Coordinates of C-alpha atoms in Angstrom, one line a residue:
M1 CA 0.0 0.0 0.0
T2 CA 1.6 3.2 -1.2
T3 CA -1.2 5.6 -0.3
M4 CA -3.8 4.9 2.5
R5 CA -7.4 5.9 1.8
I6 CA -8.6 7.5 5.0
G7 CA -12.1 8.7 5.6
L8 CA -12.8 11.4 8.3
L9 CA -15.7 11.0 10.7
G10 CA -16.6 14.3 12.3
T11 CA -16.9 17.9 11.4
G12 CA -16.4 19.9 14.6
P13 CA -13.7 22.4 15.5
W14 CA -11.0 19.7 16.1
A15 CA -11.8 18.0 12.8
R16 CA -11.7 21.3 10.9
S17 CA -8.5 22.7 12.5
V18 CA -6.4 19.6 12.9
H19 CA -7.7 16.3 11.4
A20 CA -8.9 17.4 8.0
P21 CA -5.9 19.7 7.1
A22 CA -3.4 17.2 8.3
L23 CA -4.9 14.3 6.4
A24 CA -5.3 16.3 3.2
A25 CA -1.7 17.4 3.3
H26 CA -0.2 14.1 4.2
P27 CA 1.7 12.6 1.2
G28 CA 0.9 9.0 2.3
V29 CA -2.8 9.6 2.5
D30 CA -5.8 10.0 0.2
L31 CA -8.5 11.9 2.1
T32 CA -11.3 9.8 0.6
G33 CA -14.3 11.5 2.1
V34 CA -16.0 13.1 5.1
W35 CA -19.0 12.0 7.1
G36 CA -20.7 14.0 9.8
R37 CA -23.9 14.1 11.8
R38 CA -24.8 17.3 10.0
A39 CA -24.8 16.8 6.2
E40 CA -24.1 20.5 5.5
A41 CA -21.1 20.5 7.7
A42 CA -19.7 17.4 6.0
A43 CA -20.2 18.9 2.6
A44 CA -18.4 22.1 3.6
L45 CA -15.5 20.4 5.1
A46 CA -15.1 18.0 2.2
Q47 CA -15.2 20.8 -0.3
A48 CA -12.6 22.8 1.6
H49 CA -10.1 19.8 1.2
D50 CA -11.0 18.6 -2.3
S51 CA -12.8 15.6 -1.0
R52 CA -16.4 14.4 -1.0
P53 CA -19.1 14.1 1.6
Y54 CA -20.7 10.8 2.5
A55 CA -24.3 10.5 3.7
D56 CA -23.8 7.1 5.3
P57 CA -20.7 6.0 7.3
E58 CA -21.0 2.4 6.0
E59 CA -20.5 3.7 2.4
L60 CA -17.4 5.6 3.6
F61 CA -16.0 2.5 5.3
A62 CA -16.4 0.5 2.1
D63 CA -14.3 3.1 0.1
C64 CA -11.5 3.3 2.8
D65 CA -8.5 1.5 4.2
A66 CA -8.8 3.4 7.5
V67 CA -10.9 6.0 9.2
A68 CA -10.0 8.9 11.4
L69 CA -12.5 9.9 14.1
A70 CA -13.0 13.3 15.5
L71 CA -16.2 12.8 17.4
P72 CA -17.5 12.9 21.0
P73 CA -16.5 9.7 22.9
S74 CA -20.0 8.3 23.1
V75 CA -20.3 8.6 19.3
Q76 CA -16.8 7.5 18.5
G77 CA -16.9 4.1 20.2
P78 CA -19.9 2.6 18.3
L79 CA -18.7 3.9 14.9
A80 CA -15.2 2.6 15.6
V81 CA -16.6 -0.9 16.2
R82 CA -18.5 -0.7 12.9
A83 CA -15.5 0.6 11.0
A84 CA -13.2 -2.1 12.4
A85 CA -15.8 -4.8 11.4
A86 CA -15.7 -3.3 7.9
G87 CA -11.9 -3.9 7.9
C88 CA -10.8 -0.3 8.4
H89 CA -7.7 0.6 10.5
L90 CA -8.6 3.2 13.2
L91 CA -7.1 6.6 14.0
L92 CA -9.0 7.4 17.2
D93 CA -9.2 10.5 19.4
K94 CA -8.9 10.5 23.1
P95 CA -10.6 9.3 25.2
V96 CA -11.5 6.2 23.3
A97 CA -14.7 6.1 25.4
T98 CA -15.9 7.4 28.8
S99 CA -17.0 3.9 30.0
V100 CA -14.9 0.8 30.2
P101 CA -17.4 -1.5 28.4
E102 CA -17.5 0.9 25.4
A103 CA -13.7 1.2 25.2
R104 CA -13.3 -2.6 25.6
A105 CA -15.8 -3.1 22.7
V106 CA -13.6 -1.0 20.4
A107 CA -10.5 -3.0 21.5
D108 CA -12.2 -6.3 21.0
A109 CA -13.5 -5.2 17.6
T110 CA -9.9 -4.3 16.4
D111 CA -8.7 -7.7 17.6
R112 CA -11.4 -9.6 15.8
A113 CA -10.8 -7.7 12.6
G114 CA -7.0 -7.7 12.8
V115 CA -6.8 -4.0 12.0
A116 CA -4.3 -1.5 13.3
S117 CA -5.1 1.3 15.7
V118 CA -3.6 4.5 17.0
V119 CA -5.1 6.9 19.6
F120 CA -4.1 10.5 19.1
F121 CA -2.7 11.6 22.5
T122 CA -1.2 15.0 21.4
A123 CA 1.8 15.0 23.8
R124 CA 2.9 11.5 22.7
F125 CA 3.1 12.6 19.1
G126 CA 4.5 16.1 19.5
K127 CA 8.1 16.1 18.5
E128 CA 9.6 17.8 21.6
E129 CA 7.3 16.1 24.0
G130 CA 7.6 12.7 22.4
E131 CA 11.4 12.8 22.4
W132 CA 11.4 13.9 26.1
I133 CA 9.0 11.2 27.1
A134 CA 11.1 8.5 25.4
A135 CA 14.3 9.8 27.0
Q136 CA 12.8 9.9 30.5
A137 CA 11.3 6.4 30.1
A138 CA 14.7 5.1 29.1
A139 CA 16.5 6.9 31.9
G140 CA 14.3 5.5 34.7
G141 CA 15.0 6.0 38.4
W142 CA 12.0 8.3 38.9
F143 CA 10.8 8.9 42.4
T144 CA 7.8 11.2 42.0
A145 CA 6.1 13.2 39.3
H146 CA 3.5 16.1 39.3
A147 CA 1.5 17.5 36.5
D148 CA -0.6 20.6 36.3
W149 CA -2.8 20.6 33.1
L150 CA -5.3 23.4 33.3
A151 CA -7.3 25.2 30.7
P152 CA -9.8 28.2 30.8
V153 CA -12.2 26.5 28.4
F154 CA -15.3 27.1 30.6
V155 CA -14.4 30.5 31.9
E156 CA -17.0 33.2 31.2
G157 CA -16.1 35.1 28.1
T158 CA -13.7 32.4 26.8
S159 CA -13.0 32.2 23.0
S160 CA -12.5 28.5 23.1
P161 CA -14.3 26.6 20.4
Y162 CA -14.9 23.8 22.9
A163 CA -16.7 26.0 25.5
H164 CA -20.1 24.6 24.5
S165 CA -19.0 21.0 23.9
P166 CA -21.8 19.0 25.6
W167 CA -19.6 16.0 26.4
R168 CA -16.9 18.2 28.0
R169 CA -19.5 20.0 30.0
E170 CA -20.8 16.7 31.3
K171 CA -17.5 14.9 31.9
G172 CA -15.2 17.9 32.7
G173 CA -11.4 18.0 32.8
L174 CA -10.9 14.5 34.2
W175 CA -12.0 13.0 30.9
D176 CA -10.9 15.7 28.5
I177 CA -7.5 16.5 30.0
G178 CA -6.9 13.4 32.1
P179 CA -6.0 11.3 29.0
H180 CA -3.2 13.7 28.1
V181 CA -1.7 13.5 31.6
L182 CA -2.0 9.7 31.7
S183 CA -0.4 9.4 28.3
V184 CA 2.7 11.0 29.7
L185 CA 2.9 9.6 33.2
L186 CA 2.2 6.0 32.3
A187 CA 4.8 6.1 29.5
V188 CA 7.5 7.2 31.9
L189 CA 6.5 5.7 35.3
G190 CA 4.7 2.5 34.2
D191 CA 1.1 1.4 34.6
A192 CA -1.0 2.8 37.5
E193 CA -1.6 0.2 40.2
A194 CA -3.7 2.5 42.3
V195 CA -5.5 5.8 41.8
T196 CA -7.5 8.1 43.9
A197 CA -9.2 11.4 43.1
T198 CA -10.5 14.5 44.9
R199 CA -12.7 17.3 43.6
G200 CA -11.4 20.8 43.4
P201 CA -13.0 24.0 42.3
A202 CA -15.6 23.7 39.5
D203 CA -14.6 20.7 37.3
T204 CA -11.0 20.6 38.7
V205 CA -9.9 17.1 39.8
L206 CA -6.7 16.2 41.8
L207 CA -5.3 12.7 41.0
T208 CA -2.8 10.6 42.9
M209 CA -1.3 7.4 41.5
R210 CA 1.1 4.6 42.5
H211 CA 2.9 3.2 39.5
S212 CA 4.3 -0.2 38.6
S213 CA 7.9 1.3 38.8
G214 CA 7.3 2.2 42.5
A215 CA 7.0 5.9 41.7
A216 CA 4.2 8.1 42.9
S217 CA 2.5 10.8 40.9
S218 CA -0.1 13.5 41.3
A219 CA -1.9 15.7 38.8
T220 CA -4.3 18.6 38.8
V221 CA -6.6 18.8 35.7
G222 CA -9.4 21.1 34.8
L223 CA -11.2 23.2 32.2
T224 CA -12.2 26.1 34.4
A225 CA -8.9 27.6 35.5
P226 CA -8.5 31.4 35.5
P227 CA -6.7 32.4 32.3
A228 CA -3.7 33.7 34.2
A229 CA -3.4 30.3 36.0
A230 CA -3.8 28.1 32.9
G231 CA -1.0 26.1 31.4
V232 CA 0.8 22.7 31.2
E233 CA 3.6 21.6 33.5
V234 CA 4.9 18.1 34.1
T235 CA 7.9 17.7 36.5
L236 CA 9.8 14.5 37.3
R237 CA 12.1 14.0 40.2
G238 CA 14.5 11.0 40.6
T239 CA 18.0 9.8 40.7
A240 CA 18.9 11.9 37.6
G241 CA 17.6 15.1 39.2
V242 CA 14.6 17.2 38.1
T243 CA 13.3 17.5 34.6
A244 CA 10.2 19.1 33.0
L245 CA 8.2 18.4 29.9
P246 CA 9.3 20.8 27.2
R247 CA 6.9 23.3 25.6
R248 CA 5.5 22.3 22.2
Q249 CA 7.2 24.3 19.4
Q250 CA 4.8 23.0 16.7
G251 CA 1.0 23.0 16.6
A252 CA -1.3 20.0 17.0
E253 CA -1.5 19.5 13.2
A254 CA 2.2 18.5 13.1
A255 CA 1.6 16.1 16.0
Y256 CA -1.4 14.6 14.1
H257 CA 0.8 14.2 11.0
R258 CA 3.1 12.0 13.2
A259 CA 0.1 10.0 14.5
V260 CA -0.9 9.3 10.9
D261 CA 2.7 8.2 10.3
A262 CA 2.3 5.8 13.2
L263 CA -0.9 4.3 11.8
L264 CA 0.7 3.8 8.4
A265 CA 3.6 2.0 10.1
A266 CA 1.4 -0.2 12.3
A267 CA -0.8 -1.1 9.3
G268 CA 2.2 -1.8 7.1
T269 CA 4.2 -3.8 9.6
G270 CA 1.5 -5.4 11.7
L271 CA 3.4 -4.3 14.9
P272 CA 1.2 -2.4 17.4
N273 CA 1.9 1.2 18.3
A274 CA 2.5 2.0 21.9
C275 CA -0.6 4.3 21.7
D276 CA -2.9 1.7 20.3
V277 CA -6.5 1.1 21.3
H278 CA -5.4 -1.2 24.1
F279 CA -3.5 1.7 25.7
G280 CA -6.6 3.8 25.1
L281 CA -8.6 1.2 26.9
R282 CA -6.2 1.2 29.9
V283 CA -6.5 5.0 30.1
T284 CA -10.3 4.7 30.2
E285 CA -10.0 2.1 33.0
I286 CA -7.9 4.3 35.1
L287 CA -10.1 7.4 34.6
A288 CA -13.2 5.3 35.4
A289 CA -11.5 4.2 38.6
A290 CA -10.7 7.8 39.4
E291 CA -14.3 8.8 38.8
A292 CA -15.5 6.1 41.1
S293 CA -13.0 7.3 43.7
L294 CA -14.6 10.8 43.5
D295 CA -18.0 9.4 44.1
S296 CA -16.9 7.3 47.1
L297 CA -15.1 10.1 49.0
M298 CA -16.8 11.2 52.2
P299 CA -16.4 14.8 53.4
L300 CA -14.6 15.3 56.7
G301 CA -16.6 16.7 59.6
S302 CA -15.7 20.0 61.2

C-alpha cells in the first residue's frame, strides 16, 4: 500500500482545525471523504479539502482502508466498532470512550478484525514532548512526578471553540485533559496500580497514583482555570535530578501528522503502536476508577 485511503468521521472544531488539514496534506494519505452528523457541515469540510461528503458511514467504510475519528467519545466508540468490522484501520481520538465497556468493545473489535489502531494523544506525538517522554522512560529511576494541566475553556467570556461542547460540559477536565496526563505519566513511570481522586473548584480534579515502577505521581486537571493560571507543566524527580516536559514548538496539526505516520507504520508492519486502542482502553479504565473514587469520598466533619 503506497497511499492509504482514509475517511474522516466528524466535522467539529477539532476536525476542521487539525484532522482534515493534516490528512489532506499528508503525502501518504488520500482523504477519501468526510461523514458528519450534520450533512451540510460534512459537505463544507469535504469541499474545503478537495474531498467528497458521504451521507452514510458504511459507504465511507467501504471506500476506505482506514478511518480517522473526531467525534465525542459516546459517538466515536460505536462507529469505531462498525469501522473495524468493515476492515478499516482506526485513528482514534482520546478518550476512546468514557466507559470501560464501550472502550473494551472497540479494542475487541480491532482484535477480531486484525486492524491497526492509534489513539491521538497529542503530547505523545508532539516532536519535543515525544522525544522527552522517550528519553525519560529510558533513563528510569524516577521517584515522583507532578502534572498541572489546566485550561480556561469554561471560563466566562472564553473564546475556546470547545466552550459549549456537551460531552466536555458533562465529563469535565478529568475525561478531557486526564487522558493527556496519563499518556505522559504512564509512559515514563509505568502502569497505574492504584488511583484516587479529589474534587477541586468547578470541574477541577486532583489525582494521585502509584505506578508499577514504584514511583508516585499526582496531577491537577481542569477546564475552568482562570486564564492567568492556565498552562501545562509536568515535572519528574528522581536519581537523575529534576526535569520538566518541554513546551511544544509546533502545533497540533504537526503532531497529528506523526500520528498518521504511526498508523501507516502499524498497518504496514503489523506491529502495534504504543498508543494503540489497548493503551486507550487502559486510560479509560484508570479514569473510570478515578471517577469512582470521586463518588466514594466522604467529606470530613468539622
